[in-house]
Tab-separated table of C-alpha atoms in Angstrom:
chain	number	residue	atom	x	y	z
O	19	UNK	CA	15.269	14.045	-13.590
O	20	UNK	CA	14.926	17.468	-14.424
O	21	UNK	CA	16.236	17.457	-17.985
O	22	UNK	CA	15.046	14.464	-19.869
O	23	UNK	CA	11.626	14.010	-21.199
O	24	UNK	CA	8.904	13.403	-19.035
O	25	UNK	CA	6.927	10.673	-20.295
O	26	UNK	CA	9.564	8.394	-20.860
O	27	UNK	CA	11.376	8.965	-17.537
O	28	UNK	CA	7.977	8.720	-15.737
O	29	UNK	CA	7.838	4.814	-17.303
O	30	UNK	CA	11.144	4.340	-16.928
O	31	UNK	CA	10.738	4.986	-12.733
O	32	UNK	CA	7.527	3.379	-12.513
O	33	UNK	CA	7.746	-0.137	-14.089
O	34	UNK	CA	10.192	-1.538	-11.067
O	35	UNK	CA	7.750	0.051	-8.750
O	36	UNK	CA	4.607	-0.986	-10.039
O	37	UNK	CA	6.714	-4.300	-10.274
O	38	UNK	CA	7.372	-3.980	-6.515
O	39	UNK	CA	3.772	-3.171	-5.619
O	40	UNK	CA	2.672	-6.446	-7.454
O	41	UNK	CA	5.388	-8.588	-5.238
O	42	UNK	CA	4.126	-7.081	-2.782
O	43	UNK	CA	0.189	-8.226	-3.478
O	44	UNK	CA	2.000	-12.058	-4.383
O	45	UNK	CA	2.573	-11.918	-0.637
O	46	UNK	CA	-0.804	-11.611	0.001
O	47	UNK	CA	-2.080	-13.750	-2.625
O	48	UNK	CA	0.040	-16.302	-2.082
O	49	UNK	CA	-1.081	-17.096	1.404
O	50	UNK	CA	-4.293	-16.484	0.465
O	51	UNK	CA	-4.134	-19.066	-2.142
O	52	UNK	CA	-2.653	-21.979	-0.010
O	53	UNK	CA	-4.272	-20.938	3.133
O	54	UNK	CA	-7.644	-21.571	1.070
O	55	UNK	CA	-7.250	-24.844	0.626
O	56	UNK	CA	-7.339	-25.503	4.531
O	57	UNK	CA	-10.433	-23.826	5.126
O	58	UNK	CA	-13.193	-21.236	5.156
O	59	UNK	CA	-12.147	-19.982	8.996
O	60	UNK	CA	-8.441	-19.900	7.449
O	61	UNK	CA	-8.919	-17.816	4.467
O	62	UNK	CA	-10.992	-15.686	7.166
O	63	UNK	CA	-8.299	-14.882	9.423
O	64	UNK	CA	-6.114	-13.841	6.455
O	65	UNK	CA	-8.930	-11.038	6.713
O	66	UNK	CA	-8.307	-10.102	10.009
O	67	UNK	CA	-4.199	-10.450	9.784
O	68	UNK	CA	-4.949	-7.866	6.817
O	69	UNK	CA	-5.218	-5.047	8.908
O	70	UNK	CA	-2.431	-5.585	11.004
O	71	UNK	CA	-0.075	-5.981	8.289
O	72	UNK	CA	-1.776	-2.845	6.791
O	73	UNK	CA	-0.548	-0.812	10.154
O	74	UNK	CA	2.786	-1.942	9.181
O	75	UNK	CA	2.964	-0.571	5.740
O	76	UNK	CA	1.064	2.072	6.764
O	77	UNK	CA	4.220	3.051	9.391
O	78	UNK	CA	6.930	1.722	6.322
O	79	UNK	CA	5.130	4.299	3.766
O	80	UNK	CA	5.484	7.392	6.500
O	81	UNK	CA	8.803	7.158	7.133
O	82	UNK	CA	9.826	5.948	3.517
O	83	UNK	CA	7.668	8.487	2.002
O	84	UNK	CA	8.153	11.342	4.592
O	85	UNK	CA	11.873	11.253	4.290
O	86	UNK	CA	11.267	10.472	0.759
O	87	UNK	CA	9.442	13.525	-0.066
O	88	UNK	CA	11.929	15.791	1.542
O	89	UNK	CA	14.799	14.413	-0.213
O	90	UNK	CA	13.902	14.936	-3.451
O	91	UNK	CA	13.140	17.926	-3.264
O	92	UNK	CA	16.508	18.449	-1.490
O	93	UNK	CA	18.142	16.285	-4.027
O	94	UNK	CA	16.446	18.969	-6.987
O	95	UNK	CA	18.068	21.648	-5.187
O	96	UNK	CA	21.346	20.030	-4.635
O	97	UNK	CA	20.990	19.868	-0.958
O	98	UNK	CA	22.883	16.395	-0.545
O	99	UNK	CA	23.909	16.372	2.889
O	100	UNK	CA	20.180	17.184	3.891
O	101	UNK	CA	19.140	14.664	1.598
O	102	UNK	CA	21.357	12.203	2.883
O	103	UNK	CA	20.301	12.889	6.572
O	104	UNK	CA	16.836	12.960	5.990
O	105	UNK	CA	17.399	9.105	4.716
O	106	UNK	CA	18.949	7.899	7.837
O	107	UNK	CA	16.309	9.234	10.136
O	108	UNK	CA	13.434	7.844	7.781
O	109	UNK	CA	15.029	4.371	7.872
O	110	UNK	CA	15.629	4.420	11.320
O	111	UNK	CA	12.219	5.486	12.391
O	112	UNK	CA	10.517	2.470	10.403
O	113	UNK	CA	12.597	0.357	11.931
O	114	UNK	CA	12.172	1.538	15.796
O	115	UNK	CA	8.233	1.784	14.860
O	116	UNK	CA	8.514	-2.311	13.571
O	117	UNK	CA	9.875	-2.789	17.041
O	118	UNK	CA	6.902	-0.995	19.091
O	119	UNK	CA	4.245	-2.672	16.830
O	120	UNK	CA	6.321	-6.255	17.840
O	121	UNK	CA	6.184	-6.095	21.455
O	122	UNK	CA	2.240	-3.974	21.345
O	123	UNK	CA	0.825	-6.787	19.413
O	124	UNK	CA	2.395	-10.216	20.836
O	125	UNK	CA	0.978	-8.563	24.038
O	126	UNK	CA	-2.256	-8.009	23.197
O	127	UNK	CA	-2.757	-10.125	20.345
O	128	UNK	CA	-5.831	-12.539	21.246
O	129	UNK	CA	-8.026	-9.794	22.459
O	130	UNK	CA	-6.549	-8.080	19.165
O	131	UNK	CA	-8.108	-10.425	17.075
O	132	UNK	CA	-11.329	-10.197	18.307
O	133	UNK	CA	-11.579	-6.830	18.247
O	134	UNK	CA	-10.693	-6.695	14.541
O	135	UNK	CA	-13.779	-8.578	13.674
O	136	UNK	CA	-12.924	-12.318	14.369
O	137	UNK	CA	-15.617	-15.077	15.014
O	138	UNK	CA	-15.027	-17.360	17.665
O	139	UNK	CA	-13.361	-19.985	14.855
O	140	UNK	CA	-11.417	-17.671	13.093
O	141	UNK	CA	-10.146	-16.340	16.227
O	142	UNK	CA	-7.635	-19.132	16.712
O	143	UNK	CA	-6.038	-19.316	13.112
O	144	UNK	CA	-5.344	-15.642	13.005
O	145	UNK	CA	-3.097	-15.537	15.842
O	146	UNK	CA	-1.224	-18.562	14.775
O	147	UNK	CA	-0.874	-16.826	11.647
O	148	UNK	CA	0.114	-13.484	13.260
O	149	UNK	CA	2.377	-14.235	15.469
O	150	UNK	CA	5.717	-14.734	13.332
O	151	UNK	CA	4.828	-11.725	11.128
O	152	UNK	CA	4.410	-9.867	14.489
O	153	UNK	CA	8.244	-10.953	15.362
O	154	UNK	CA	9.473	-9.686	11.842
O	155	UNK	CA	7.731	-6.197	11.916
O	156	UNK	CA	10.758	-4.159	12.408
O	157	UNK	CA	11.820	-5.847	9.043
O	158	UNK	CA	8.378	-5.158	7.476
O	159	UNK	CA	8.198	-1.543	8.235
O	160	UNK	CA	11.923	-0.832	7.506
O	161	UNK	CA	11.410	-2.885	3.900
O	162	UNK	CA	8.988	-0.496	2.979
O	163	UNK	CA	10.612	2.229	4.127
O	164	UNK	CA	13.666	1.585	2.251
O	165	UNK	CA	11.796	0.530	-0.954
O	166	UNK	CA	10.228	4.130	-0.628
O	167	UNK	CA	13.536	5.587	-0.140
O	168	UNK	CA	14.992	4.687	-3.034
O	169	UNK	CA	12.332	5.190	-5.273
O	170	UNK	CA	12.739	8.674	-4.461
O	171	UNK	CA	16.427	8.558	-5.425
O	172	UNK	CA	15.485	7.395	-8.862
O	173	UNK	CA	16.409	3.883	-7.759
O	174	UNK	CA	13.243	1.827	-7.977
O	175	UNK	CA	15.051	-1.021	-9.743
O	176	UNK	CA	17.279	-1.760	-6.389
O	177	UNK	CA	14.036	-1.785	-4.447
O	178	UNK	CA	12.282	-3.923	-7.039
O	179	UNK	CA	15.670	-6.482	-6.627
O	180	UNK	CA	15.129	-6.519	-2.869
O	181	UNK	CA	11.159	-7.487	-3.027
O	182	UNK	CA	10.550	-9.848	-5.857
O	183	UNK	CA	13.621	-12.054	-4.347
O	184	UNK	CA	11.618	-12.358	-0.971
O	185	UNK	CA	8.679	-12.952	-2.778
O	186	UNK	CA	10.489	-15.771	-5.158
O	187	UNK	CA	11.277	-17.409	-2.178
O	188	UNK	CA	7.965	-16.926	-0.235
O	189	UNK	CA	6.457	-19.008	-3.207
O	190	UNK	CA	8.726	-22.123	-2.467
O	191	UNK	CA	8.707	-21.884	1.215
O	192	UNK	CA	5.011	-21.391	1.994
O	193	UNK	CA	3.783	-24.775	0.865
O	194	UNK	CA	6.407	-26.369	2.533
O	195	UNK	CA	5.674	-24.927	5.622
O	196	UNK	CA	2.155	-25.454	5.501
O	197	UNK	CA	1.386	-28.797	3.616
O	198	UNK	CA	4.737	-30.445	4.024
O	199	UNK	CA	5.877	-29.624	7.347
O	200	UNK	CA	2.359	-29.815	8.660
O	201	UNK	CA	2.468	-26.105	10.201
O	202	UNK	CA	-0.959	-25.154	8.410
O	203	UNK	CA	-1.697	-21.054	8.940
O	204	UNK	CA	1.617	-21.319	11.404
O	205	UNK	CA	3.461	-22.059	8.217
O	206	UNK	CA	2.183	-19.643	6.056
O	207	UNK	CA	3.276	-16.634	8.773
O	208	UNK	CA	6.788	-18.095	9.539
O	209	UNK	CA	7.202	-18.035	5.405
O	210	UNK	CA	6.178	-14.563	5.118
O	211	UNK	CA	8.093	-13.601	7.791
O	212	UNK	CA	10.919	-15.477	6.359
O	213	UNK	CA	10.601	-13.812	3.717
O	214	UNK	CA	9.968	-10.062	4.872
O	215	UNK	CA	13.470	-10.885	6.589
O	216	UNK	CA	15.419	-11.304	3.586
O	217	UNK	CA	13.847	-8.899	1.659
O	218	UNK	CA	15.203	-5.907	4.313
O	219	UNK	CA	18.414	-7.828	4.357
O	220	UNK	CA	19.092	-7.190	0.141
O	221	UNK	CA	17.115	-3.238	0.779
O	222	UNK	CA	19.663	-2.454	3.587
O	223	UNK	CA	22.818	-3.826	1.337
O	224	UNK	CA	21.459	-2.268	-1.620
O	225	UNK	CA	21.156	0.997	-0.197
O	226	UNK	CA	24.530	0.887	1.871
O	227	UNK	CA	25.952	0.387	-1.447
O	228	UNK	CA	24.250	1.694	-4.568
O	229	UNK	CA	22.085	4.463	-3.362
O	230	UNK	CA	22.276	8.123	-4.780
O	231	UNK	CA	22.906	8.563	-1.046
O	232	UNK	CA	24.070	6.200	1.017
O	233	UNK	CA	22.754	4.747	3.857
O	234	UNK	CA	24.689	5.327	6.748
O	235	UNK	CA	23.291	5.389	10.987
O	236	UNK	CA	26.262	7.155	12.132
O	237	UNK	CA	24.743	10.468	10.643
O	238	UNK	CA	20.922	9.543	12.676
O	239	UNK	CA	21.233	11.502	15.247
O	240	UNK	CA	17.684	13.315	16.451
O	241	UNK	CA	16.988	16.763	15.143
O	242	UNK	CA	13.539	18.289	15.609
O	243	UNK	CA	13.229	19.947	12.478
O	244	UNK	CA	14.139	17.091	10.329
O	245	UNK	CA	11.555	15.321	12.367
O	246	UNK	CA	8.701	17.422	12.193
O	247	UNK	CA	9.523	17.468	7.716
O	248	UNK	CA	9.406	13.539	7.881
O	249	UNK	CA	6.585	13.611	9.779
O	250	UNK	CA	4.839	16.298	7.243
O	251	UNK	CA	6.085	14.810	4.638
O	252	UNK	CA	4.482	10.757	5.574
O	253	UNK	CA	1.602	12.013	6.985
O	254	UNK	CA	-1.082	11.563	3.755
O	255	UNK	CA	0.616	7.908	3.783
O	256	UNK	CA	0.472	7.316	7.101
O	257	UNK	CA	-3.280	8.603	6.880
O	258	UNK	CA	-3.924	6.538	3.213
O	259	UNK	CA	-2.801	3.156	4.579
O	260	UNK	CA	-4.065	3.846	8.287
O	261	UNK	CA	-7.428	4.796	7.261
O	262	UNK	CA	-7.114	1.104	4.570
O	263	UNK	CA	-6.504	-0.877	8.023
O	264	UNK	CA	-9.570	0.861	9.503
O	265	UNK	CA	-11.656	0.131	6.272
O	266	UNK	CA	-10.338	-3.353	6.755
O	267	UNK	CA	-11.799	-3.719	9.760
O	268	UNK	CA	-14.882	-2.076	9.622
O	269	UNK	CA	-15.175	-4.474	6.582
O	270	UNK	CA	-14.744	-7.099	8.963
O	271	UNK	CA	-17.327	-6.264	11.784
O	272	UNK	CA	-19.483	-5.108	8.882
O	273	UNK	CA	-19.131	-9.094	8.023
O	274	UNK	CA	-19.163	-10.680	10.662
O	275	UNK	CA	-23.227	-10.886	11.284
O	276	UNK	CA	-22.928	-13.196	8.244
O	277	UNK	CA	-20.703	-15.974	9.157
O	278	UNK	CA	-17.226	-16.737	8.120
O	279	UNK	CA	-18.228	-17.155	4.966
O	280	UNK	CA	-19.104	-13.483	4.054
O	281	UNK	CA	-15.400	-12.813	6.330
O	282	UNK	CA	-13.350	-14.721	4.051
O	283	UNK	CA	-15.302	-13.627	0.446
O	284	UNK	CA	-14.525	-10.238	1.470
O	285	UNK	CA	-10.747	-10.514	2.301
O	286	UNK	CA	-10.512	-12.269	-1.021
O	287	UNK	CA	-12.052	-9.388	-3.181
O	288	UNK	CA	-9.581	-6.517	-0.736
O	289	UNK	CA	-6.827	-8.444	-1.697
O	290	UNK	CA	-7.550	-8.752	-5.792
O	291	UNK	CA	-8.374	-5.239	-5.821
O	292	UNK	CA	-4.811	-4.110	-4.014
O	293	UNK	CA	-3.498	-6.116	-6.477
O	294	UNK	CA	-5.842	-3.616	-9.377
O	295	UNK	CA	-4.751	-0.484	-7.374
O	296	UNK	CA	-1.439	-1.724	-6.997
O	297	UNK	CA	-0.486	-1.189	-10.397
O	298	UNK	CA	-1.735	2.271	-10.628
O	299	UNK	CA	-0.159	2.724	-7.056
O	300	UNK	CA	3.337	1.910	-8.562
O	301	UNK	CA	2.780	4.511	-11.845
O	302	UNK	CA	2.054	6.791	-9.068
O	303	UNK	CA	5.250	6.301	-7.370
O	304	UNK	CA	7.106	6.610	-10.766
O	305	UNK	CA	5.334	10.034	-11.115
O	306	UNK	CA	6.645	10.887	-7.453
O	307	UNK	CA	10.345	11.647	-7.746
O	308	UNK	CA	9.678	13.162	-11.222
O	309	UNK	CA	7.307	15.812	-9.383
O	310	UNK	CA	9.621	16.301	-6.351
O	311	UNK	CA	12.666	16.904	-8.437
O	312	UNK	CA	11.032	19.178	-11.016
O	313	UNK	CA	8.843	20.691	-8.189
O	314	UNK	CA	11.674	21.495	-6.221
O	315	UNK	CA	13.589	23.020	-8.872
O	316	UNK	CA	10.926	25.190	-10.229
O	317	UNK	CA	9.837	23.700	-13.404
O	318	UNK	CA	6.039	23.427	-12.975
O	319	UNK	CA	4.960	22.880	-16.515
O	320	UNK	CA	6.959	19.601	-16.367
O	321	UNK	CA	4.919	18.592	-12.848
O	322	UNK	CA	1.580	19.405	-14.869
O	323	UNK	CA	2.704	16.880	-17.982
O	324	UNK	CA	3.503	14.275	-15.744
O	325	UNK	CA	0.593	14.757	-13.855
O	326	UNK	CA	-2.038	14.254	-16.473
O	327	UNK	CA	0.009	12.148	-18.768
O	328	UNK	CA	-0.289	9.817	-15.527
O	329	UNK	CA	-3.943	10.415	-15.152
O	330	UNK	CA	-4.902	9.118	-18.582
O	331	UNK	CA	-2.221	5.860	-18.800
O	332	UNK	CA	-4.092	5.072	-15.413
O	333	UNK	CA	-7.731	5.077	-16.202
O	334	UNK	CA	-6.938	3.384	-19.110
O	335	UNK	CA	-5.466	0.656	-17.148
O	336	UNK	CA	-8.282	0.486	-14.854
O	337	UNK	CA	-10.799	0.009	-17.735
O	338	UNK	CA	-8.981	-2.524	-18.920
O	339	UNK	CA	-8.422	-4.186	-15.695
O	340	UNK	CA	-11.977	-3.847	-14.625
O	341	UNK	CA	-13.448	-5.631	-17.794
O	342	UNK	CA	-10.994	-8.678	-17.117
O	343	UNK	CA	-11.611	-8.675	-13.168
O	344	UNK	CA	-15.749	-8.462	-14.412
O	345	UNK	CA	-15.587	-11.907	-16.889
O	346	UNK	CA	-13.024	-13.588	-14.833
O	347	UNK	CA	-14.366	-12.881	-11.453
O	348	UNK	CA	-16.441	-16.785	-10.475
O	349	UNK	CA	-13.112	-18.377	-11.460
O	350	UNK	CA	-11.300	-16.068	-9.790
O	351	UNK	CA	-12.797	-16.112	-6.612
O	352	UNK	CA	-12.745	-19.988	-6.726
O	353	UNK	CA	-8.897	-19.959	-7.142
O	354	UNK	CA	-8.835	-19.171	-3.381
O	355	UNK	CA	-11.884	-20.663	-2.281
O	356	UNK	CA	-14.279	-23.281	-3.516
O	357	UNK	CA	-17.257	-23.141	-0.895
O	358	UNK	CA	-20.287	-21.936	-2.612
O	359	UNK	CA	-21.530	-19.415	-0.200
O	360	UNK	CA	-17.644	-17.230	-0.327
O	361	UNK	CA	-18.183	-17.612	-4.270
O	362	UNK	CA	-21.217	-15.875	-3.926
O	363	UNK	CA	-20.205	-12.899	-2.004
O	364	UNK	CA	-16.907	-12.585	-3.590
O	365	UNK	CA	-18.098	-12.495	-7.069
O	366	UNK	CA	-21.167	-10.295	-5.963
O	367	UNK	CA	-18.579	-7.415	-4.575
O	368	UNK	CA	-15.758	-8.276	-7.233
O	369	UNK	CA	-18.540	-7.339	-9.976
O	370	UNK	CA	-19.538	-4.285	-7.764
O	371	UNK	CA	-16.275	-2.655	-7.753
O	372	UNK	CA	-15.274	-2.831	-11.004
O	373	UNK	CA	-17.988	-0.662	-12.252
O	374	UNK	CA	-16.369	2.136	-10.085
O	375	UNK	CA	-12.532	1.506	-10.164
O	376	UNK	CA	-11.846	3.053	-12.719
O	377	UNK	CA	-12.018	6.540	-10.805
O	378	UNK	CA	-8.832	5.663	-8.492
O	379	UNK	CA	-6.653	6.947	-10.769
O	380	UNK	CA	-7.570	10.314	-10.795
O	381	UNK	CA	-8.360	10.099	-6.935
O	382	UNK	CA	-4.707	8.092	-6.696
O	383	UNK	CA	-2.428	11.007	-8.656
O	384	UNK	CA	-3.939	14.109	-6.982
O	385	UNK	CA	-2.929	12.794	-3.821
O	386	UNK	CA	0.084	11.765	-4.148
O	387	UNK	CA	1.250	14.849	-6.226
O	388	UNK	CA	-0.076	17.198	-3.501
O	389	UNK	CA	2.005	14.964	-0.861
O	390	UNK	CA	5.137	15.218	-2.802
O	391	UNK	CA	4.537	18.700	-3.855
O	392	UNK	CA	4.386	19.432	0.630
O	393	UNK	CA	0.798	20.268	0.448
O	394	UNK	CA	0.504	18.287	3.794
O	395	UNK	CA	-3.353	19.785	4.942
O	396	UNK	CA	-4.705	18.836	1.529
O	397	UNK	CA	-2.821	15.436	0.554
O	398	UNK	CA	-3.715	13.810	4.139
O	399	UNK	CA	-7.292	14.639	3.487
O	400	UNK	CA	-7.741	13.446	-0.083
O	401	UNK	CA	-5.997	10.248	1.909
O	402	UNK	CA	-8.448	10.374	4.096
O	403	UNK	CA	-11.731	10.231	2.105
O	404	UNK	CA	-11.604	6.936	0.285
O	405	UNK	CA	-11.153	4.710	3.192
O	406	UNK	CA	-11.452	6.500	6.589
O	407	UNK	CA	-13.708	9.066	6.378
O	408	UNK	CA	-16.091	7.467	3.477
O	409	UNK	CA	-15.807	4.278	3.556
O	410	UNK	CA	-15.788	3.443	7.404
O	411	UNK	CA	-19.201	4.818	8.346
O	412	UNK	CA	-20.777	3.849	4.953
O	413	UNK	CA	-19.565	-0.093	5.390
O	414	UNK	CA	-20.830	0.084	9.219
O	415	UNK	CA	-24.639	1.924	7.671
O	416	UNK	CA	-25.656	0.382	4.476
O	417	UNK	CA	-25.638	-3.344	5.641
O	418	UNK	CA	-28.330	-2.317	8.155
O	419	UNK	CA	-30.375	-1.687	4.758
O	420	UNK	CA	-29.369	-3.572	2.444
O	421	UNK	CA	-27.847	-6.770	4.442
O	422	UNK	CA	-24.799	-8.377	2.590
O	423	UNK	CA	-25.233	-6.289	-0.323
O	424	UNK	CA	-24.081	-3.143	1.667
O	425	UNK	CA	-20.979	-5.037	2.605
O	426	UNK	CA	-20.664	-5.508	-1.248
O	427	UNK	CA	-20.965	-1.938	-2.483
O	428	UNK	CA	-19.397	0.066	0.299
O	429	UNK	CA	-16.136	0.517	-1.397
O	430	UNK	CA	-18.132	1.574	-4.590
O	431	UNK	CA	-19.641	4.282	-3.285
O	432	UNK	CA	-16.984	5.719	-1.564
O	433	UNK	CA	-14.606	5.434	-4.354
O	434	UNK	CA	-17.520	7.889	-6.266
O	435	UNK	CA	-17.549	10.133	-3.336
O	436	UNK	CA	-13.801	10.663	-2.746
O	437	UNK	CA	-13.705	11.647	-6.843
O	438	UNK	CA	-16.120	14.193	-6.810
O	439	UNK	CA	-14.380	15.813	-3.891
O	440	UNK	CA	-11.165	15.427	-5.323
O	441	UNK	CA	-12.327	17.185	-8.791
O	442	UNK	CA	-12.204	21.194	-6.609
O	443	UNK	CA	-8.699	20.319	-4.672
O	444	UNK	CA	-6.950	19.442	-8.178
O	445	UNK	CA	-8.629	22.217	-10.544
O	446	UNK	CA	-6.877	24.733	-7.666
O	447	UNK	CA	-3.789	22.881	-7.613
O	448	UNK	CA	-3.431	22.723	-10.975
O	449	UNK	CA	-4.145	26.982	-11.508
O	450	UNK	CA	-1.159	27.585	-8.825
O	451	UNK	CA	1.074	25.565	-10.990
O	452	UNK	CA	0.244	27.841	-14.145
């Protein structure tokens, strides 16, 4: 990590994770898919399950990526028995956080609903759909979590092995569930949460057995300061996905003044576009244990060439992907739902958003080398910007002036905002480091 050259060991860590980020966006697309073909107030509530099973990656990323953090660093050093610890409290925290968000939600889930943004017929289908993935949070958060953890050994293939197996098998056993066995938007949820299941079954095994350090609950045992660096350490994730499931929902209520319809256009686009940011989110995570290892062991000049060799290889990506995403976005859209009036949004907000993408990989790697480097104060509010502190109000302001349309271009202009004010945090950033 420390010794070989940068470029090539930055590619070599991020293909299984931008491979894992992808399965991970098949989940989403699968269901969205399928569910489409039942209905408009289906591929609706896939909206509103979106930001509940946002809150649970957003609780899998700060543990996975608090501990994470820490323990490369650690790891650099050759602090292996801190390492080692600091992986069984971040595993065990996901997985005690699953639980609370299991018994929280099945108790409050209708009201839940509605208060995300639902319309009195989406209502309905999103708690049949929620309910099984509600059971399997503690496996949801605790996949992440693990996938996160040993990325940051240098292990993303292991994680990759665990997540594209349960998404293999969410493929088969979704249309089963829903079109054979008659279970509609109850199918699709038991699948994923089939799924979910068996993908923390391989993560656990995988990093019991093959990890750099290996998993092991005997050494959990609570320590405050191990806590409070976990808790530095996650808290630009926790902050980056939290603020997504806020976006989400103000998305949602933004929305919902226009029908179902405008509901279920919108959760189409989010979930294309994860799928876009996914990939540069995985080439981040490559770039992660590469900057914690050198960072740790004091060889900056090797943070700064991974850095901006990651910079470039991801707007270049994002240009690419945006002219695809521009001429393929009416059949795209259609793929997951026929009705006219969701074609129309969708391909209105699709078109929007690719004129702007293409900053999110500059706005991507600052923040994530700033969390792994420990810069806690700045990371969590570069997290912050693009989705919570932008993109909430402006979704909930424009549509009063420009109706739908401000639905459409919210994310747009809050991906511009968040990269002019990350331009000042990174040109400082980058002087310390020389």
């Amino acid at each position: 990590m420390t010794g070989q050259p940068v470029k090539p060991l930055i590619l070599r860590l991020c293909l299984p994770a931008v491979i894992s980020n992808l399965v991970t966006t098949a989940y989403n697309l699968t269901d969205t898919f399928f569910i489409g073909q039942l209905g408009t107030a289906q591929s609706g509530a896939i909206g509103i399950a979106f930001s509940i099973m946002t809150v649970m990656q957003a609780l899998g990323f700060f543990f996975g990526n608090g501990a994470g953090n820490s323990m490369s660093r650690e790891l650099g050093k050759q602090n292996n028995e801190r390492a080692s610890r600091l992986l069984d409290v971040g595993f065990a925290g996901a997985v005690i956080s699953g639980l609370t968000i299991a018994a929280i939600g099945l108790l409050t889930l209708r009201p839940l609903v509605v208060m995300l943004g639902s319309t009195p017929t989406i209502a309905p289908y999103a708690v049949q759909y929620l309910t099984p993935l509600l059971v399997a949070a503690p496996c949801v958060c605790g996949s992440f979590a693990l996938n996160g953890l040993l990325r940051y050994q240098g292990q993303s293939a292991f994680g990759m092995i665990g997540l594209v197996s349960g998404a293999l098998l969410n493929f088969l056993l979704a249309p089963l569930l829903i079109f054979v066995a008659g279970l509609g938007i109850f199918g699709a949820g038991l699948a994923t949460a089939i799924c979910q299941t068996v993908s923390f079954a391989i993560l656990t095994t995988m990093s019991a057995r093959f990890g750099v350090m290996k998993l092991s609950l005997r050494n959990c045992r609570p320590d405050v300061l191990l806590m409070r660096e976990v808790a530095g350490g996650g808290l630009p994730s926790l902050i980056r996905q939290g603020a997504g499931s806020i976006s989400v929902t103000c998305v949602n209520i933004a929305a919902n003044p226009f029908g179902d319809a405008a509901i279920a256009g919108m959760a189409i686009v989010m979930r294309i576009m994860l799928g876009a940011n996914s990939v540069i989110v995985g080439l981040g995570q490559g770039f992660q244990p590469v900057c914690g290892y050198n960072y740790g062991a004091g060889l900056y000049a090797r943070v700064k060439e991974g850095y901006w060799f990651c910079v470039r290889l991801a707007t270049g990506v994002l240009v690419a992907l945006a002219a695809l995403l521009w001429m393929s976005a009416p059949h795209l859209v259609e793929i997951f739902r026929s009705d006219p009036a969701v074609v129309a949004v969708g391909v209105a907000a699709l078109h929007i958003q690719c004129c702007t993408v293409v900053f999110n990989g500059f706005n991507m790697m600052g923040n994530m080398m700033t969390q792994t480097m420990g810069r806690t104060g700045i990371a969590s509010f570069l997290a912050l910007c693009r989705q919570g502190l932008f993109l909430a109000p402006i979704v909930l302001v424009l549509p009063l002036a420009f109706g739908v349309l401000g639905v459409e271009m919210a994310q747009s202009v809050s991906d511009v905002l968040t990269f002019a004010v990350t331009i000042p945090f990174m040109r400082r950033i980058l002087r310390e480091l020389s």
